[in-house]
Structure formats: C-alpha cells, structure tokens
PDB file of C-alpha atoms and ligand atoms in Angstrom:
ATOM      1  CA  UNK A 232      10.888  -0.579 -10.438  1.00 95.00           C
ATOM      2  CA  UNK A 233      10.919  -3.263  -7.527  1.00 97.00           C
ATOM      3  CA  UNK A 234      13.311  -6.184  -8.008  1.00 97.00           C
ATOM      4  CA  UNK A 235      13.154  -9.230  -5.482  1.00 98.00           C
ATOM      5  CA  UNK A 236      15.937 -11.687  -5.645  1.00 97.00           C
ATOM      6  CA  UNK A 237      16.482 -15.129  -4.039  1.00 97.00           C
ATOM      7  CA  UNK A 238      13.540 -13.475  -1.353  1.00 98.00           C
ATOM      8  CA  UNK A 239      13.205 -15.840   1.671  1.00 98.00           C
ATOM      9  CA  UNK A 240      12.210 -13.995   5.589  1.00 98.00           C
ATOM     10  CA  UNK A 241      11.870 -16.633   8.551  1.00 98.00           C
ATOM     11  CA  UNK A 242      11.079 -14.519  11.293  1.00 97.00           C
ATOM     12  CA  UNK A 243      12.591 -14.995  15.158  1.00 97.00           C
ATOM     13  CA  UNK A 244      10.172 -17.726  15.941  1.00 96.00           C
ATOM     14  CA  UNK A 245      10.441 -20.071  13.394  1.00 95.00           C
ATOM     15  CA  UNK A 246       7.943 -18.688  10.682  1.00 96.00           C
ATOM     16  CA  UNK A 247       8.970 -19.173   6.934  1.00 97.00           C
ATOM     17  CA  UNK A 248       7.039 -16.147   5.509  1.00 97.00           C
ATOM     18  CA  UNK A 249       8.765 -16.094   2.702  1.00 98.00           C
ATOM     19  CA  UNK A 250      10.824 -18.930   1.155  1.00 98.00           C
ATOM     20  CA  UNK A 251      13.408 -18.255  -1.953  1.00 97.00           C
ATOM     21  CA  UNK A 252      10.939 -14.699  -3.809  1.00 98.00           C
ATOM     22  CA  UNK A 253      12.331 -13.889  -7.318  1.00 98.00           C
ATOM     23  CA  UNK A 254       9.754 -10.449  -8.369  1.00 97.00           C
ATOM     24  CA  UNK A 255      10.154  -8.125 -10.795  1.00 97.00           C
ATOM     25  CA  UNK A 256       7.256  -5.213 -11.460  1.00 98.00           C
ATOM     26  CA  UNK A 257       7.570  -2.489 -13.343  1.00 97.00           C
ATOM     27  CA  UNK A 258       6.773   1.402 -13.228  1.00 97.00           C
ATOM     28  CA  UNK A 259       2.545   2.021 -13.724  1.00 97.00           C
ATOM     29  CA  UNK A 260       1.457  -1.685 -13.009  1.00 97.00           C
ATOM     30  CA  UNK A 261      -1.158  -2.270 -10.980  1.00 97.00           C
ATOM     31  CA  UNK A 262      -0.163  -5.711  -9.405  1.00 98.00           C
ATOM     32  CA  UNK A 263      -2.717  -7.831  -6.977  1.00 97.00           C
ATOM     33  CA  UNK A 264      -1.351 -10.160  -4.070  1.00 98.00           C
ATOM     34  CA  UNK A 265      -3.434 -13.370  -3.062  1.00 97.00           C
ATOM     35  CA  UNK A 266      -2.950 -16.674  -1.805  1.00 96.00           C
ATOM     36  CA  UNK A 267      -4.350 -18.288   1.074  1.00 95.00           C
ATOM     37  CA  UNK A 268      -3.989 -16.487   4.818  1.00 94.00           C
ATOM     38  CA  UNK A 269      -0.364 -17.186   6.171  1.00 95.00           C
ATOM     39  CA  UNK A 270       1.263 -17.349   2.886  1.00 96.00           C
ATOM     40  CA  UNK A 271       3.683 -14.011   3.029  1.00 97.00           C
ATOM     41  CA  UNK A 272       1.560 -11.243   1.426  1.00 97.00           C
ATOM     42  CA  UNK A 273       2.027  -9.410   4.473  1.00 97.00           C
ATOM     43  CA  UNK A 274       4.793  -9.749   4.766  1.00 98.00           C
ATOM     44  CA  UNK A 275       5.871  -9.467   1.434  1.00 98.00           C
ATOM     45  CA  UNK A 276       4.182  -5.830   1.606  1.00 97.00           C
ATOM     46  CA  UNK A 277       6.043  -5.014   4.512  1.00 97.00           C
ATOM     47  CA  UNK A 278       9.849  -5.583   3.064  1.00 97.00           C
ATOM     48  CA  UNK A 279       8.656  -2.347   0.202  1.00 96.00           C
ATOM     49  CA  UNK A 280       8.423  -0.172   2.884  1.00 94.00           C
ATOM     50  CA  UNK A 281      10.898  -1.469   4.594  1.00 94.00           C
ATOM     51  CA  UNK A 282       8.640  -2.639   8.000  1.00 94.00           C
ATOM     52  CA  UNK A 283      10.529  -5.832   7.654  1.00 95.00           C
ATOM     53  CA  UNK A 284      13.781  -6.706   5.821  1.00 95.00           C
ATOM     54  CA  UNK A 285      14.787 -10.461   4.237  1.00 97.00           C
ATOM     55  CA  UNK A 286      16.202 -12.952   6.363  1.00 97.00           C
ATOM     56  CA  UNK A 287      18.547 -13.813   2.676  1.00 97.00           C
ATOM     57  CA  UNK A 288      18.073 -11.781  -0.915  1.00 97.00           C
ATOM     58  CA  UNK A 289      17.721  -8.690  -2.454  1.00 96.00           C
ATOM     59  CA  UNK A 290      15.201  -6.008  -2.064  1.00 97.00           C
ATOM     60  CA  UNK A 291      15.631  -2.673  -4.692  1.00 96.00           C
ATOM     61  CA  UNK A 292      13.311  -0.075  -5.372  1.00 95.00           C
ATOM     62  CA  UNK A 293      14.061   2.429  -8.052  1.00 91.00           C
ATOM     63  CA  UNK A 294      17.873   0.827  -7.768  1.00 90.00           C
ATOM     64  CA  UNK A 295      17.788   1.467  -4.513  1.00 91.00           C
ATOM     65  CA  UNK A 296      19.052  -1.691  -1.929  1.00 92.00           C
ATOM     66  CA  UNK A 297      16.817  -1.979   0.824  1.00 94.00           C
ATOM     67  CA  UNK A 298      18.191  -3.826   2.418  1.00 92.00           C
ATOM     68  CA  UNK A 299      22.255  -2.131   2.517  1.00 90.00           C
ATOM     69  CA  UNK A 300      19.580   0.983   3.227  1.00 91.00           C
ATOM     70  CA  UNK A 301      20.886   3.214   6.453  1.00 91.00           C
ATOM     71  CA  UNK A 302      18.378   3.788   9.236  1.00 91.00           C
ATOM     72  CA  UNK A 303      18.335   7.497   8.385  1.00 92.00           C
ATOM     73  CA  UNK A 304      17.511   6.699   5.102  1.00 91.00           C
ATOM     74  CA  UNK A 305      14.327   5.146   5.262  1.00 91.00           C
ATOM     75  CA  UNK A 306      12.199   8.217   5.919  1.00 88.00           C
ATOM     76  CA  UNK A 307      13.533   8.897   2.333  1.00 88.00           C
ATOM     77  CA  UNK A 308      12.533   5.787   1.293  1.00 91.00           C
ATOM     78  CA  UNK A 309       8.713   6.088   3.145  1.00 88.00           C
ATOM     79  CA  UNK A 310       8.358   9.628   1.268  1.00 87.00           C
ATOM     80  CA  UNK A 311       8.715   7.600  -1.909  1.00 90.00           C
ATOM     81  CA  UNK A 312       6.158   4.866  -0.750  1.00 94.00           C
ATOM     82  CA  UNK A 313       2.295   5.115   0.051  1.00 94.00           C
ATOM     83  CA  UNK A 314       0.998   2.556   2.578  1.00 94.00           C
ATOM     84  CA  UNK A 315      -2.436   2.119   2.879  1.00 93.00           C
ATOM     85  CA  UNK A 316      -4.094  -0.508   5.521  1.00 91.00           C
ATOM     86  CA  UNK A 317      -6.845  -2.468   6.285  1.00 90.00           C
ATOM     87  CA  UNK A 318      -6.955  -1.274   9.577  1.00 88.00           C
ATOM     88  CA  UNK A 319      -7.029   2.417   8.486  1.00 89.00           C
ATOM     89  CA  UNK A 320      -4.342   3.315  11.257  1.00 91.00           C
ATOM     90  CA  UNK A 321      -5.807   7.427  11.258  1.00 95.00           C
ATOM     91  CA  UNK A 322      -4.463   9.344  14.281  1.00 95.00           C
ATOM     92  CA  UNK A 323      -7.985   9.627  16.496  1.00 96.00           C
ATOM     93  CA  UNK A 324      -7.009  13.004  18.195  1.00 97.00           C
ATOM     94  CA  UNK A 325      -6.871  14.310  14.339  1.00 96.00           C
ATOM     95  CA  UNK A 326      -9.085  15.510  12.099  1.00 97.00           C
ATOM     96  CA  UNK A 327      -9.378  14.268   8.682  1.00 97.00           C
ATOM     97  CA  UNK A 328      -7.260  17.879   7.554  1.00 96.00           C
ATOM     98  CA  UNK A 329      -4.610  17.132  10.255  1.00 96.00           C
ATOM     99  CA  UNK A 330      -4.566  13.579   9.256  1.00 96.00           C
ATOM    100  CA  UNK A 331      -3.490  14.224   5.713  1.00 96.00           C
ATOM    101  CA  UNK A 332      -1.728  17.361   6.278  1.00 95.00           C
ATOM    102  CA  UNK A 333       0.612  15.479   9.124  1.00 91.00           C
ATOM    103  CA  UNK A 334       1.864  13.814   5.497  1.00 88.00           C
ATOM    104  CA  UNK A 335       3.451  17.542   4.100  1.00 91.00           C
ATOM    105  CA  UNK A 336       4.055  18.885   7.866  1.00 91.00           C
ATOM    106  CA  UNK A 337       6.618  16.338   8.396  1.00 85.00           C
ATOM    107  CA  UNK A 338       8.619  16.941   4.960  1.00 85.00           C
ATOM    108  CA  UNK A 339       8.448  20.686   5.592  1.00 85.00           C
ATOM    109  CA  UNK A 340       6.176  22.302   3.157  1.00 89.00           C
ATOM    110  CA  UNK A 341       4.669  25.681   3.544  1.00 93.00           C
ATOM    111  CA  UNK A 342       1.665  26.140   5.885  1.00 93.00           C
ATOM    112  CA  UNK A 343      -0.343  27.515   2.850  1.00 95.00           C
ATOM    113  CA  UNK A 344       0.862  24.766   0.078  1.00 95.00           C
ATOM    114  CA  UNK A 345      -0.195  22.350   3.107  1.00 95.00           C
ATOM    115  CA  UNK A 346      -3.473  24.005   3.149  1.00 95.00           C
ATOM    116  CA  UNK A 347      -3.872  23.813  -0.414  1.00 95.00           C
ATOM    117  CA  UNK A 348      -3.183  20.154  -1.460  1.00 95.00           C
ATOM    118  CA  UNK A 349      -4.683  18.830   1.115  1.00 96.00           C
ATOM    119  CA  UNK A 350      -7.764  20.216   0.208  1.00 95.00           C
ATOM    120  CA  UNK A 351      -7.289  19.553  -3.184  1.00 93.00           C
ATOM    121  CA  UNK A 352      -6.962  16.117  -2.189  1.00 92.00           C
ATOM    122  CA  UNK A 353      -9.402  15.585  -0.201  1.00 95.00           C
ATOM    123  CA  UNK A 354     -11.771  16.407  -2.541  1.00 93.00           C
ATOM    124  CA  UNK A 355     -10.175  14.334  -5.195  1.00 89.00           C
ATOM    125  CA  UNK A 356     -11.288  11.582  -2.897  1.00 89.00           C
ATOM    126  CA  UNK A 357     -14.977  12.562  -2.519  1.00 91.00           C
ATOM    127  CA  UNK A 358     -14.605  14.473   0.891  1.00 93.00           C
ATOM    128  CA  UNK A 359     -15.148  18.415   0.491  1.00 93.00           C
ATOM    129  CA  UNK A 360     -17.100  19.375   3.935  1.00 93.00           C
ATOM    130  CA  UNK A 361     -15.661  16.535   6.143  1.00 96.00           C
ATOM    131  CA  UNK A 362     -12.410  18.354   6.798  1.00 96.00           C
ATOM    132  CA  UNK A 363     -12.779  18.732  10.427  1.00 97.00           C
ATOM    133  CA  UNK A 364     -14.521  15.300  11.186  1.00 97.00           C
ATOM    134  CA  UNK A 365     -12.362  13.277  13.378  1.00 97.00           C
ATOM    135  CA  UNK A 366     -11.931  10.044  12.103  1.00 97.00           C
ATOM    136  CA  UNK A 367     -14.486   8.458  14.918  1.00 96.00           C
ATOM    137  CA  UNK A 368     -17.361  10.083  13.058  1.00 97.00           C
ATOM    138  CA  UNK A 369     -16.739   8.743   9.672  1.00 96.00           C
ATOM    139  CA  UNK A 370     -17.897   5.642   8.210  1.00 93.00           C
ATOM    140  CA  UNK A 371     -15.181   3.260   7.149  1.00 92.00           C
ATOM    141  CA  UNK A 372     -15.318   4.449   4.006  1.00 92.00           C
ATOM    142  CA  UNK A 373     -14.774   7.588   4.395  1.00 94.00           C
ATOM    143  CA  UNK A 374     -11.886   6.534   6.699  1.00 95.00           C
ATOM    144  CA  UNK A 375     -10.371   4.659   4.230  1.00 90.00           C
ATOM    145  CA  UNK A 376     -10.702   7.290   2.038  1.00 92.00           C
ATOM    146  CA  UNK A 377      -8.635   9.601   4.396  1.00 95.00           C
ATOM    147  CA  UNK A 378      -6.206   7.159   4.160  1.00 94.00           C
ATOM    148  CA  UNK A 379      -5.651   6.898   0.600  1.00 92.00           C
ATOM    149  CA  UNK A 380      -5.358  10.804   0.176  1.00 93.00           C
ATOM    150  CA  UNK A 381      -3.106  10.597   2.871  1.00 94.00           C
ATOM    151  CA  UNK A 382      -0.977   7.750   1.273  1.00 93.00           C
ATOM    152  CA  UNK A 383      -0.574  10.365  -1.999  1.00 92.00           C
ATOM    153  CA  UNK A 384      -0.551  13.646  -0.993  1.00 92.00           C
ATOM    154  CA  UNK A 385       3.119  13.767  -2.018  1.00 89.00           C
ATOM    155  CA  UNK A 386       2.883  12.037  -5.067  1.00 88.00           C
ATOM    156  CA  UNK A 387       4.637   8.673  -4.156  1.00 92.00           C
ATOM    157  CA  UNK A 388       5.632   6.711  -7.301  1.00 93.00           C
ATOM    158  CA  UNK A 389       4.294   3.150  -5.248  1.00 96.00           C
ATOM    159  CA  UNK A 390       1.252   2.678  -3.377  1.00 96.00           C
ATOM    160  CA  UNK A 391       1.478  -0.195  -1.479  1.00 97.00           C
ATOM    161  CA  UNK A 392      -2.231  -1.650   0.307  1.00 96.00           C
ATOM    162  CA  UNK A 393      -2.097  -4.472   2.600  1.00 95.00           C
ATOM    163  CA  UNK A 394      -6.218  -5.708   2.321  1.00 94.00           C
ATOM    164  CA  UNK A 395      -7.648  -1.730   1.526  1.00 92.00           C
ATOM    165  CA  UNK A 396     -10.671  -3.615   1.623  1.00 92.00           C
ATOM    166  CA  UNK A 397     -11.048  -5.834   3.901  1.00 91.00           C
ATOM    167  CA  UNK A 398     -13.525  -3.735   6.326  1.00 88.00           C
ATOM    168  CA  UNK A 399     -15.839  -2.699   3.778  1.00 86.00           C
ATOM    169  CA  UNK A 400     -19.010  -3.445   2.446  1.00 88.00           C
ATOM    170  CA  UNK A 401     -19.007  -4.533  -1.266  1.00 89.00           C
ATOM    171  CA  UNK A 402     -20.327  -1.551  -3.206  1.00 88.00           C
ATOM    172  CA  UNK A 403     -17.977   1.017  -0.697  1.00 88.00           C
ATOM    173  CA  UNK A 404     -15.085  -1.247  -1.379  1.00 90.00           C
ATOM    174  CA  UNK A 405     -15.195  -0.818  -5.334  1.00 93.00           C
ATOM    175  CA  UNK A 406     -15.306   2.920  -4.719  1.00 89.00           C
ATOM    176  CA  UNK A 407     -11.619   2.943  -3.051  1.00 89.00           C
ATOM    177  CA  UNK A 408     -10.800   0.791  -6.439  1.00 93.00           C
ATOM    178  CA  UNK A 409     -12.449   3.132  -8.282  1.00 91.00           C
ATOM    179  CA  UNK A 410      -9.608   5.768  -6.637  1.00 90.00           C
ATOM    180  CA  UNK A 411      -6.574   3.491  -6.570  1.00 93.00           C
ATOM    181  CA  UNK A 412      -7.585   2.590 -10.452  1.00 95.00           C
ATOM    182  CA  UNK A 413      -7.463   6.613 -10.761  1.00 92.00           C
ATOM    183  CA  UNK A 414      -4.446   6.783  -8.975  1.00 92.00           C
ATOM    184  CA  UNK A 415      -2.425   3.977 -11.125  1.00 96.00           C
ATOM    185  CA  UNK A 416      -3.809   5.683 -14.529  1.00 95.00           C
ATOM    186  CA  UNK A 417      -1.809   8.559 -13.897  1.00 93.00           C
ATOM    187  CA  UNK A 418       1.044   6.202 -13.360  1.00 94.00           C
ATOM    188  CA  UNK A 419       1.501   5.243  -9.576  1.00 95.00           C
ATOM    189  CA  UNK A 420       2.123   1.741  -9.509  1.00 97.00           C
ATOM    190  CA  UNK A 421      -0.319   0.037  -7.111  1.00 97.00           C
ATOM    191  CA  UNK A 422       0.428  -3.275  -5.155  1.00 98.00           C
ATOM    192  CA  UNK A 423      -2.032  -3.904  -3.433  1.00 97.00           C
ATOM    193  CA  UNK A 424      -2.955  -7.637  -1.162  1.00 97.00           C
ATOM    194  CA  UNK A 425      -6.064  -8.451  -1.492  1.00 96.00           C
ATOM    195  CA  UNK A 426      -8.707 -11.309  -0.418  1.00 94.00           C
ATOM    196  CA  UNK A 427     -11.807  -9.681  -2.634  1.00 94.00           C
ATOM    197  CA  UNK A 428     -12.011 -12.122  -5.308  1.00 95.00           C
ATOM    198  CA  UNK A 429     -14.388  -9.972  -7.512  1.00 94.00           C
ATOM    199  CA  UNK A 430     -12.568  -7.529  -7.808  1.00 95.00           C
ATOM    200  CA  UNK A 431      -9.388  -9.445  -8.630  1.00 96.00           C
ATOM    201  CA  UNK A 432     -11.799 -11.346 -11.124  1.00 95.00           C
ATOM    202  CA  UNK A 433     -13.506  -8.052 -12.684  1.00 94.00           C
ATOM    203  CA  UNK A 434      -9.778  -5.630 -12.670  1.00 93.00           C
ATOM    204  CA  UNK A 435      -7.917  -8.311 -14.583  1.00 95.00           C
ATOM    205  CA  UNK A 436      -4.619  -7.124 -13.833  1.00 97.00           C
ATOM    206  CA  UNK A 437      -1.003  -8.734 -12.758  1.00 98.00           C
ATOM    207  CA  UNK A 438      -2.106 -11.331 -10.169  1.00 97.00           C
ATOM    208  CA  UNK A 439       0.623 -12.835  -8.176  1.00 98.00           C
ATOM    209  CA  UNK A 440      -0.432 -15.555  -5.931  1.00 97.00           C
ATOM    210  CA  UNK A 441       2.104 -16.684  -2.801  1.00 97.00           C
ATOM    211  CA  UNK A 442       1.189 -20.108  -1.267  1.00 97.00           C
ATOM    212  CA  UNK A 443       3.854 -21.118   1.647  1.00 96.00           C
ATOM    213  CA  UNK A 444       6.031 -18.268   0.743  1.00 97.00           C
ATOM    214  CA  UNK A 445       6.510 -19.202  -2.525  1.00 97.00           C
ATOM    215  CA  UNK A 446       4.867 -17.281  -5.901  1.00 97.00           C
ATOM    216  CA  UNK A 447       2.423 -20.079  -7.708  1.00 96.00           C
ATOM    217  CA  UNK A 448       1.107 -18.082 -10.007  1.00 96.00           C
ATOM    218  CA  UNK A 449       2.227 -14.506 -11.872  1.00 97.00           C
ATOM    219  CA  UNK A 450      -0.932 -13.956 -14.447  1.00 96.00           C
ATOM    220  CA  UNK A 451      -0.867 -10.450 -16.696  1.00 95.00           C
ATOM    221  CA  UNK A 452      -4.353  -9.976 -16.360  1.00 93.00           C
ATOM    222  CA  UNK A 453      -5.579 -12.905 -14.102  1.00 91.00           C
ATOM    223  CA  UNK A 454      -8.767 -13.958 -11.531  1.00 93.00           C
ATOM    224  CA  UNK A 455      -8.293 -14.470  -8.192  1.00 94.00           C
ATOM    225  CA  UNK A 456      -7.919 -18.445  -8.419  1.00 92.00           C
ATOM    226  CA  UNK A 457      -8.871 -20.641  -6.348  1.00 84.00           C
ATOM    227  CA  UNK A 458     -12.434 -21.026  -6.521  1.00 72.00           C
ATOM    228  CA  UNK A 459     -14.687 -24.069  -5.117  1.00 60.00           C
TER     229      UNK A 459
HETATM  230  N1  ATP B 602       5.627 -10.304  13.498  1.00 50.47           N
HETATM  231  C1  ATP B 602       5.972 -11.877  12.777  1.00 50.47           C
HETATM  232  N2  ATP B 602       6.315 -13.229  13.544  1.00 50.47           N
HETATM  233  C2  ATP B 602       6.177 -13.773  13.602  1.00 50.47           C
HETATM  234  N3  ATP B 602       5.630 -15.038  12.308  1.00 50.47           N
HETATM  235  C3  ATP B 602       5.102 -13.864  11.731  1.00 50.47           C
HETATM  236  C4  ATP B 602       4.715 -12.748  11.918  1.00 50.47           C
HETATM  237  N4  ATP B 602       4.337 -11.867  10.784  1.00 50.47           N
HETATM  238  C5  ATP B 602       4.080 -12.743   9.818  1.00 50.47           C
HETATM  239  N5  ATP B 602       4.493 -13.928  10.501  1.00 50.47           N
HETATM  240  C6  ATP B 602       3.912 -15.708   9.580  1.00 50.47           C
HETATM  241  O1  ATP B 602       4.434 -15.400   8.605  1.00 50.47           O
HETATM  242  C7  ATP B 602       3.791 -16.184   8.102  1.00 50.47           C
HETATM  243  C8  ATP B 602       2.811 -15.414   6.762  1.00 50.47           C
HETATM  244  O2  ATP B 602       2.458 -14.408   7.130  1.00 50.47           O
HETATM  245  P1  ATP B 602       1.680 -12.825   6.207  1.00 50.47           P
HETATM  246  O3  ATP B 602       0.911 -12.011   7.440  1.00 50.47           O
HETATM  247  O4  ATP B 602       2.683 -12.361   5.380  1.00 50.47           O
HETATM  248  O5  ATP B 602       0.647 -14.165   5.405  1.00 50.47           O
HETATM  249  P2  ATP B 602      -0.418 -13.218   5.109  1.00 50.47           P
HETATM  250  O6  ATP B 602      -0.547 -13.735   2.807  1.00 50.47           O
HETATM  251  O7  ATP B 602      -0.341 -11.819   4.673  1.00 50.47           O
HETATM  252  O8  ATP B 602      -2.113 -14.153   5.501  1.00 50.47           O
HETATM  253  P3  ATP B 602      -2.935 -12.648   5.142  1.00 50.47           P
HETATM  254  O9  ATP B 602      -4.044 -13.123   3.952  1.00 50.47           O
HETATM  255  O10 ATP B 602      -4.102 -13.732   6.681  1.00 50.47           O
HETATM  256  O11 ATP B 602      -3.035 -11.574   6.070  1.00 50.47           O
HETATM  257  C9  ATP B 602       2.225 -16.449   8.642  1.00 50.47           C
HETATM  258  O12 ATP B 602       2.876 -17.969   9.089  1.00 50.47           O
HETATM  259  C10 ATP B 602       2.585 -15.976   9.980  1.00 50.47           C
HETATM  260  O13 ATP B 602       2.254 -16.537  11.319  1.00 50.47           O
END
C-alpha cells in the first residue's frame, strides 16, 4: 500500500531529515515509527499525506505517485487518508458535532447523511452527549477522540498519527490506542509516530526505528528499544 523508494528529504535550511529511506507497508498493517527526537519521524509522516515532498526518491500510496501528483489532485488524496496530531488541531469556534461533520460537508455529503454518520461516529468514539460542546470544554482525551472521529469518518484506507497520545495521561492514552486498534482491525492501515514506550512494547506490532533520517530497525512484533 505504501512504498518509499530511496527517499531523502533535505529542508531548505539544509537539515537532512531523511536519507535514502526504503520502506514497504502493506494494507491493514499497524506500524509504529519510533526513534529519538529529530530523527525524521514527523517528516516521514508528512510525506505520506503530501504535506511535504521528498528531495529525492519516490513515495507511492496505492500505486499513486505522490511526488508527481498535481496540486489539484492533492485534496482527493487527503480524502483517503486520515490524519491525527499530538495537538489535536480542532476548530475552536465549532462544536464537537461541527468539527466532525465538517469533514463530510466539504465533500458534498447530504445534510441528512452528515447528521447520521456524525452521530454514529461520535457514539463509536464514546462521545455521545458531547455533540454541542466546544473543544475548550473537553478534556485532552475527549478532544483526541473528536480528532479520531474526524479522521476516520470518511473510511480512509490509511490513518497516520503523529504522537497522538503525546499530550495525554497514560490511562487516557490507552483509551485512544483501543480506538486505533479497533479501527485497524476493521482494515484501516495505521502508521503512528510515537515516544510512548509502554504502548509500543505492549501492542507487539511492527516497529520501524528511524535514526538520523535512516531506517535503523524494522521488526515484526517489535518493541520500543532505546531501553536504558
Ligand atoms: N520545516 C522544517 N524546516 C527545517 N528543518 C526541519 C523542518 N521540520 C523538521 N526539520 C528538521 O528535520 C529533522 C527531522 O525532524 P522531524 O520533525 O521529522 O523529527 P521527529 O523524529 O519527528 O522528532 P520528534 O520526535 O522530536 O517529533 C530535524 O533535524 C528537524 O530539525
């Protein structure tokens, strides 16, 4: 599903974020990206939803070449990819319902369907009853649940998450991981960058370690590593 071939990314300031990365990720996999701060994890995630393009090499998702993709094709790509961030990025002046519904409204889904699907999705993530709340009236865990709902409401083939539990206490983090785990079981491919050692060790999924912009380790059912 995801193929990176000889991918390097050098930012305009000269920072070498990724160096000759080769990766294949299959449909339905759950992959943790681990590695020290500044190793290149976020950069790799950004390449997947074309927030950045590589300096060299190829990025393909479902056979689509993201490097040669035209600007006007990018919105279509983004519809098939859900994105979750550490800092939520919810619209502060919109309610929970509106934040999630927005993802459907922009692709022209009928009002009735938007209402039904949004309600079902908020129930799935355990937020029934919070539809009218604004983001600043929610806990961090609840806000991240809204983000999960927003990210998956289009049934994306791929979900990418950049430290989705970074701002959450351990128990709340596990709640989010349960959600992601269930979404993955329904067939969605998940790539998640994280520093959460306990989560990676417990889940026993594929672990790709990035160090100095290179793949330093790639293990099926791996652990976090970097144990001191
Ligand atoms: N927009 C940018 N412009 C210039 N340099 C950047 C930019 N984004 C990242 N970098 C640099 O690229 C390298 C990789 O950064 P990246 O954010 O991908 O690392 P990371 O592994 O996600 O780190 P962390 O775990 O701290 O989030 C770092 O040296 C960083 O300073």
